[in-house]
Amino acid sequence: MPIILGIESSCDDTAAAVLVDGHIRSNIVASQDVHREYGGVVPELAARAHLQNIIPVVDQALSKANIDKKEVNAVAYTLGPGLIGSLLVGNSFAKSLAMSLNVPLIEVNHMQAHLLVHFEKSIPNPSFPFIGLTVSGGHTQLVLVKSPNRMEVIGQTLDDAVGEAFDKAGKMIGLPYPAGPHIDKYAQDGEPNISFSMPKVPGLDFSFSGFKTSVLYYLRKQQKLDKDYIRNHRNDLCSSVQYILVNILIEKLKKAVIETGIKEIVIGGGVSANSGLRLALSKQTDWNVFIPPLSFTTDNAAMIAVAGYFKYQNKSFGDLNRQAQSRMVL
Ligand code: KG4
Ligand code: ZN
């Protein structure tokens, strides 16, 4: 009955989780409100907040799981990719803890973990091979996943990530950071009656910069005619932004299904919380779609512990000399 402690600190969430025999027993996330007033993550502030949060978060994860730290069999942590200062906090903490408990250390790739969290034993598990779509504030990738350690990026964004597109469009509409969940909420009371430009990127790659510019120009034009345009049309604006962003993702997924012949689809990352995306995926009745529970979508350590469990079973352990990696390929 292996017990894995997972630790995540790649961006602005400090998280710890306990996995017992493949089941998540606790999943604690301390989000950092300090970035809100800056409209985005400030790396130095994030690293400082991780330092303050990491011990209480790990303590809470252990006590909620009713596990003593001496019972932990391995410490899994996010090696990368992410903000270097943030990663360093988790990296040094996990190394010291593993060393003091005399248990193996496991290095996890954050982007792989967003997909591998689907193998937690209490939820429906996909089968290999599958197409993974990771949609977060930092990434938009289509991944061909042949096994837990054989992943190939088959498409990715050429500019912004889709979460960033939600956040930046939301900022123009006057919504607080991160705007994705606010857009989702207001979209439910609006109509997608504004057509923003749809990118024309060949193959399986994505682009969101043209969309962003079209929102900016559209708003400028409308505000010249009506200075309260945004306030008067907030819900329709949100609904239209969400409609196009979801459409971009679904169109590329359809292409990936045709190109690979694989209909097993696994979604991961913060934007998979989006209700418009969830609805659009539910309409693809000939696909077998796996959408994670909300607590496994935005950054969390459950995914680090689950991904770590695969490595634990293969005895693929980490190295105390390994440096955090801000850039890390799949
Ligand atoms: O995976 P995540 O927590 O962190 C990164 O690794 O980036 O993703 C955060 C992103 C943010 O851009 C946020 O606006 C977006 O996920 N997000 C959403 C929703 N919930 C979170 N976007 C659209 N609709 C949502 N419901
Ligand atoms: Zn993430």
mmCIF file of N, CA and C in Angstrom, residues 11-86:
data_model
loop_
_atom_site.group_PDB
_atom_site.id
_atom_site.type_symbol
_atom_site.label_atom_id
_atom_site.label_comp_id
_atom_site.label_asym_id
_atom_site.label_seq_id
_atom_site.Cartn_x
_atom_site.Cartn_y
_atom_site.Cartn_z
ATOM 1 N N CYS A 11 3.732 27.426 -10.322
ATOM 2 C CA CYS A 11 3.297 28.775 -10.704
ATOM 3 C C CYS A 11 2.844 29.541 -9.457
ATOM 4 N N ASP A 12 1.537 29.731 -9.295
ATOM 5 C CA ASP A 12 1.079 30.535 -8.162
ATOM 6 C C ASP A 12 0.163 29.765 -7.223
ATOM 7 N N ASP A 13 0.191 28.437 -7.278
ATOM 8 C CA ASP A 13 -0.562 27.631 -6.310
ATOM 9 C C ASP A 13 0.424 26.751 -5.563
ATOM 10 N N THR A 14 0.359 26.815 -4.223
ATOM 11 C CA THR A 14 1.188 25.903 -3.436
ATOM 12 C C THR A 14 0.288 24.733 -3.070
ATOM 13 N N ALA A 15 0.694 23.526 -3.437
ATOM 14 C CA ALA A 15 -0.230 22.404 -3.242
ATOM 15 C C ALA A 15 0.482 21.159 -2.745
ATOM 16 N N ALA A 16 -0.251 20.379 -1.948
ATOM 17 C CA ALA A 16 0.265 19.083 -1.479
ATOM 18 C C ALA A 16 -0.903 18.111 -1.451
ATOM 19 N N ALA A 17 -0.598 16.837 -1.733
ATOM 20 C CA ALA A 17 -1.650 15.817 -1.746
ATOM 21 C C ALA A 17 -1.067 14.495 -1.297
ATOM 22 N N VAL A 18 -1.938 13.652 -0.753
ATOM 23 C CA VAL A 18 -1.491 12.325 -0.320
ATOM 24 C C VAL A 18 -2.262 11.274 -1.120
ATOM 25 N N LEU A 19 -1.495 10.367 -1.738
ATOM 26 C CA LEU A 19 -2.068 9.289 -2.546
ATOM 27 C C LEU A 19 -1.805 7.979 -1.810
ATOM 28 N N VAL A 20 -2.869 7.242 -1.494
ATOM 29 C CA VAL A 20 -2.699 5.967 -0.802
ATOM 30 C C VAL A 20 -3.196 4.865 -1.729
ATOM 31 N N ASP A 21 -2.269 4.024 -2.155
ATOM 32 C CA ASP A 21 -2.611 2.908 -3.031
ATOM 33 C C ASP A 21 -3.399 3.371 -4.276
ATOM 34 N N GLY A 22 -2.994 4.464 -4.850
ATOM 35 C CA GLY A 22 -3.627 4.954 -6.089
ATOM 36 C C GLY A 22 -4.853 5.827 -5.878
ATOM 37 N N HIS A 23 -5.287 5.988 -4.608
ATOM 38 C CA HIS A 23 -6.458 6.831 -4.322
ATOM 39 C C HIS A 23 -6.010 8.117 -3.620
ATOM 40 N N ILE A 24 -6.563 9.245 -4.050
ATOM 41 C CA ILE A 24 -6.237 10.513 -3.383
ATOM 42 C C ILE A 24 -6.992 10.589 -2.051
ATOM 43 N N ARG A 25 -6.225 10.793 -0.969
ATOM 44 C CA ARG A 25 -6.825 10.913 0.376
ATOM 45 C C ARG A 25 -6.966 12.372 0.778
ATOM 46 N N SER A 26 -6.056 13.229 0.278
ATOM 47 C CA SER A 26 -6.175 14.660 0.579
ATOM 48 C C SER A 26 -5.553 15.430 -0.567
ATOM 49 N N ASN A 27 -6.072 16.642 -0.797
ATOM 50 C CA ASN A 27 -5.624 17.434 -1.957
ATOM 51 C C ASN A 27 -5.779 18.904 -1.565
ATOM 52 N N ILE A 28 -4.691 19.481 -1.043
ATOM 53 C CA ILE A 28 -4.762 20.841 -0.478
ATOM 54 C C ILE A 28 -4.088 21.842 -1.429
ATOM 55 N N VAL A 29 -4.766 22.944 -1.691
ATOM 56 C CA VAL A 29 -4.191 23.985 -2.561
ATOM 57 C C VAL A 29 -4.314 25.337 -1.860
ATOM 58 N N ALA A 30 -3.182 26.038 -1.737
ATOM 59 C CA ALA A 30 -3.233 27.424 -1.254
ATOM 60 C C ALA A 30 -3.006 28.321 -2.459
ATOM 61 N N SER A 31 -4.058 29.020 -2.904
ATOM 62 C CA SER A 31 -3.906 29.919 -4.054
ATOM 63 C C SER A 31 -3.406 31.253 -3.537
ATOM 64 N N GLN A 32 -2.695 31.976 -4.399
ATOM 65 C CA GLN A 32 -2.063 33.220 -3.956
ATOM 66 C C GLN A 32 -2.849 34.428 -4.465
ATOM 67 N N ASP A 33 -3.572 35.070 -3.563
ATOM 68 C CA ASP A 33 -4.382 36.233 -3.964
ATOM 69 C C ASP A 33 -3.532 37.465 -4.258
ATOM 70 N N VAL A 34 -2.257 37.417 -3.816
ATOM 71 C CA VAL A 34 -1.384 38.585 -3.907
ATOM 72 C C VAL A 34 -1.226 39.097 -5.349
ATOM 73 N N HIS A 35 -1.449 38.203 -6.358
ATOM 74 C CA HIS A 35 -1.232 38.607 -7.757
ATOM 75 C C HIS A 35 -2.404 39.376 -8.362
ATOM 76 N N ARG A 36 -3.561 39.261 -7.694
ATOM 77 C CA ARG A 36 -4.789 39.816 -8.274
ATOM 78 C C ARG A 36 -4.650 41.286 -8.649
ATOM 79 N N GLU A 37 -4.073 42.069 -7.724
ATOM 80 C CA GLU A 37 -4.011 43.519 -7.981
ATOM 81 C C GLU A 37 -3.039 43.876 -9.100
ATOM 82 N N TYR A 38 -2.168 42.913 -9.506
ATOM 83 C CA TYR A 38 -1.224 43.187 -10.607
ATOM 84 C C TYR A 38 -1.759 42.669 -11.946
ATOM 85 N N GLY A 39 -2.895 41.968 -11.922
ATOM 86 C CA GLY A 39 -3.487 41.477 -13.169
ATOM 87 C C GLY A 39 -2.714 40.330 -13.791
ATOM 88 N N GLY A 40 -1.868 39.666 -13.025
ATOM 89 C CA GLY A 40 -1.091 38.533 -13.546
ATOM 90 C C GLY A 40 -0.128 38.071 -12.470
ATOM 91 N N VAL A 41 0.529 36.942 -12.711
ATOM 92 C CA VAL A 41 1.426 36.393 -11.686
ATOM 93 C C VAL A 41 2.746 37.169 -11.660
ATOM 94 N N VAL A 42 3.139 37.620 -10.467
ATOM 95 C CA VAL A 42 4.436 38.294 -10.301
ATOM 96 C C VAL A 42 5.407 37.251 -9.736
ATOM 97 N N PRO A 43 6.403 36.822 -10.544
ATOM 98 C CA PRO A 43 7.239 35.674 -10.143
ATOM 99 C C PRO A 43 7.863 35.800 -8.758
ATOM 100 N N GLU A 44 8.409 36.974 -8.417
ATOM 101 C CA GLU A 44 9.082 37.111 -7.109
ATOM 102 C C GLU A 44 8.084 36.940 -5.969
ATOM 103 N N LEU A 45 6.889 37.508 -6.144
ATOM 104 C CA LEU A 45 5.879 37.381 -5.089
ATOM 105 C C LEU A 45 5.413 35.929 -4.965
ATOM 106 N N ALA A 46 5.348 35.255 -6.107
ATOM 107 C CA ALA A 46 4.907 33.850 -6.087
ATOM 108 C C ALA A 46 5.892 33.005 -5.293
ATOM 109 N N ALA A 47 7.189 33.201 -5.544
ATOM 110 C CA ALA A 47 8.204 32.404 -4.849
ATOM 111 C C ALA A 47 8.128 32.663 -3.342
ATOM 112 N N ARG A 48 7.954 33.924 -2.983
ATOM 113 C CA ARG A 48 7.892 34.279 -1.556
ATOM 114 C C ARG A 48 6.662 33.632 -0.898
ATOM 115 N N ALA A 49 5.542 33.668 -1.594
ATOM 116 C CA ALA A 49 4.319 33.075 -1.030
ATOM 117 C C ALA A 49 4.453 31.551 -0.903
ATOM 118 N N HIS A 50 5.133 30.919 -1.868
ATOM 119 C CA HIS A 50 5.352 29.465 -1.754
ATOM 120 C C HIS A 50 6.126 29.142 -0.473
ATOM 121 N N LEU A 51 7.148 29.979 -0.199
ATOM 122 C CA LEU A 51 7.962 29.758 1.003
ATOM 123 C C LEU A 51 7.101 29.801 2.264
ATOM 124 N N GLN A 52 6.160 30.763 2.273
ATOM 125 C CA GLN A 52 5.288 30.890 3.457
ATOM 126 C C GLN A 52 4.301 29.733 3.545
ATOM 127 N N ASN A 53 3.834 29.258 2.383
ATOM 128 C CA ASN A 53 2.722 28.293 2.379
ATOM 129 C C ASN A 53 3.141 26.840 2.476
ATOM 130 N N ILE A 54 4.351 26.531 2.037
ATOM 131 C CA ILE A 54 4.624 25.117 1.765
ATOM 132 C C ILE A 54 4.529 24.219 3.010
ATOM 133 N N ILE A 55 5.053 24.681 4.133
ATOM 134 C CA ILE A 55 5.009 23.807 5.324
ATOM 135 C C ILE A 55 3.558 23.613 5.797
ATOM 136 N N PRO A 56 2.779 24.708 5.989
ATOM 137 C CA PRO A 56 1.382 24.485 6.398
ATOM 138 C C PRO A 56 0.579 23.638 5.418
ATOM 139 N N VAL A 57 0.830 23.804 4.120
ATOM 140 C CA VAL A 57 0.057 23.045 3.129
ATOM 141 C C VAL A 57 0.389 21.548 3.223
ATOM 142 N N VAL A 58 1.678 21.231 3.357
ATOM 143 C CA VAL A 58 2.068 19.816 3.471
ATOM 144 C C VAL A 58 1.524 19.229 4.778
ATOM 145 N N ASP A 59 1.634 19.987 5.869
ATOM 146 C CA ASP A 59 1.104 19.517 7.162
ATOM 147 C C ASP A 59 -0.381 19.210 7.055
ATOM 148 N N GLN A 60 -1.095 20.141 6.408
ATOM 149 C CA GLN A 60 -2.545 19.974 6.285
ATOM 150 C C GLN A 60 -2.894 18.755 5.435
ATOM 151 N N ALA A 61 -2.139 18.544 4.348
ATOM 152 C CA ALA A 61 -2.413 17.388 3.470
ATOM 153 C C ALA A 61 -2.206 16.095 4.256
ATOM 154 N N LEU A 62 -1.129 16.036 5.063
ATOM 155 C CA LEU A 62 -0.860 14.820 5.831
ATOM 156 C C LEU A 62 -1.938 14.605 6.895
ATOM 157 N N SER A 63 -2.290 15.686 7.595
ATOM 158 C CA SER A 63 -3.252 15.481 8.683
ATOM 159 C C SER A 63 -4.646 15.181 8.136
ATOM 160 N N LYS A 64 -5.027 15.798 7.027
ATOM 161 C CA LYS A 64 -6.335 15.492 6.449
ATOM 162 C C LYS A 64 -6.393 14.038 5.966
ATOM 163 N N ALA A 65 -5.257 13.525 5.495
ATOM 164 C CA ALA A 65 -5.223 12.126 5.026
ATOM 165 C C ALA A 65 -5.060 11.160 6.197
ATOM 166 N N ASN A 66 -4.846 11.743 7.380
ATOM 167 C CA ASN A 66 -4.621 10.925 8.564
ATOM 168 C C ASN A 66 -3.383 10.034 8.419
ATOM 169 N N ILE A 67 -2.338 10.634 7.898
ATOM 170 C CA ILE A 67 -1.084 9.919 7.641
ATOM 171 C C ILE A 67 0.037 10.647 8.383
ATOM 172 N N ASP A 68 0.868 9.870 9.060
ATOM 173 C CA ASP A 68 2.036 10.463 9.700
ATOM 174 C C ASP A 68 3.161 10.534 8.661
ATOM 175 N N LYS A 69 3.998 11.575 8.733
ATOM 176 C CA LYS A 69 5.012 11.704 7.677
ATOM 177 C C LYS A 69 5.954 10.490 7.620
ATOM 178 N N LYS A 70 6.082 9.803 8.748
ATOM 179 C CA LYS A 70 6.968 8.622 8.752
ATOM 180 C C LYS A 70 6.387 7.458 7.936
ATOM 181 N N GLU A 71 5.087 7.548 7.630
ATOM 182 C CA GLU A 71 4.466 6.474 6.831
ATOM 183 C C GLU A 71 4.631 6.692 5.324
ATOM 184 N N VAL A 72 5.084 7.902 4.924
ATOM 185 C CA VAL A 72 5.202 8.230 3.494
ATOM 186 C C VAL A 72 6.296 7.380 2.839
ATOM 187 N N ASN A 73 5.981 6.775 1.678
ATOM 188 C CA ASN A 73 6.952 5.913 0.995
ATOM 189 C C ASN A 73 7.780 6.639 -0.067
ATOM 190 N N ALA A 74 7.258 7.764 -0.568
ATOM 191 C CA ALA A 74 8.024 8.527 -1.570
ATOM 192 C C ALA A 74 7.485 9.947 -1.636
ATOM 193 N N VAL A 75 8.379 10.874 -2.006
ATOM 194 C CA VAL A 75 7.960 12.276 -2.178
ATOM 195 C C VAL A 75 8.074 12.616 -3.665
ATOM 196 N N ALA A 76 6.925 12.927 -4.280
ATOM 197 C CA ALA A 76 6.911 13.313 -5.698
ATOM 198 C C ALA A 76 6.734 14.811 -5.779
ATOM 199 N N TYR A 77 7.486 15.458 -6.673
ATOM 200 C CA TYR A 77 7.357 16.919 -6.770
ATOM 201 C C TYR A 77 7.497 17.361 -8.221
ATOM 202 N N THR A 78 7.053 18.584 -8.494
ATOM 203 C CA THR A 78 7.128 19.137 -9.851
ATOM 204 C C THR A 78 8.540 19.617 -10.136
ATOM 205 N N LEU A 79 9.191 18.959 -11.092
ATOM 206 C CA LEU A 79 10.545 19.372 -11.488
ATOM 207 C C LEU A 79 10.466 20.564 -12.451
ATOM 208 N N GLY A 80 9.414 20.592 -13.294
ATOM 209 C CA GLY A 80 9.228 21.674 -14.264
ATOM 210 C C GLY A 80 8.094 21.281 -15.180
ATOM 211 N N PRO A 81 7.702 22.060 -16.156
ATOM 212 C CA PRO A 81 8.151 23.426 -16.386
ATOM 213 C C PRO A 81 7.379 24.394 -15.495
ATOM 214 N N GLY A 82 7.867 25.625 -15.411
ATOM 215 C CA GLY A 82 7.176 26.618 -14.592
ATOM 216 C C GLY A 82 8.092 27.798 -14.311
ATOM 217 N N LEU A 83 7.709 28.589 -13.320
ATOM 218 C CA LEU A 83 8.514 29.759 -12.937
ATOM 219 C C LEU A 83 9.668 29.274 -12.072
ATOM 220 N N ILE A 84 10.872 29.681 -12.406
ATOM 221 C CA ILE A 84 12.037 29.081 -11.752
ATOM 222 C C ILE A 84 12.038 29.301 -10.231
ATOM 223 N N GLY A 85 11.714 30.515 -9.795
ATOM 224 C CA GLY A 85 11.715 30.795 -8.354
ATOM 225 C C GLY A 85 10.684 29.955 -7.619
ATOM 226 N N SER A 86 9.522 29.767 -8.231
ATOM 227 C CA SER A 86 8.451 28.958 -7.640
ATOM 228 C C SER A 86 8.872 27.490 -7.583
#
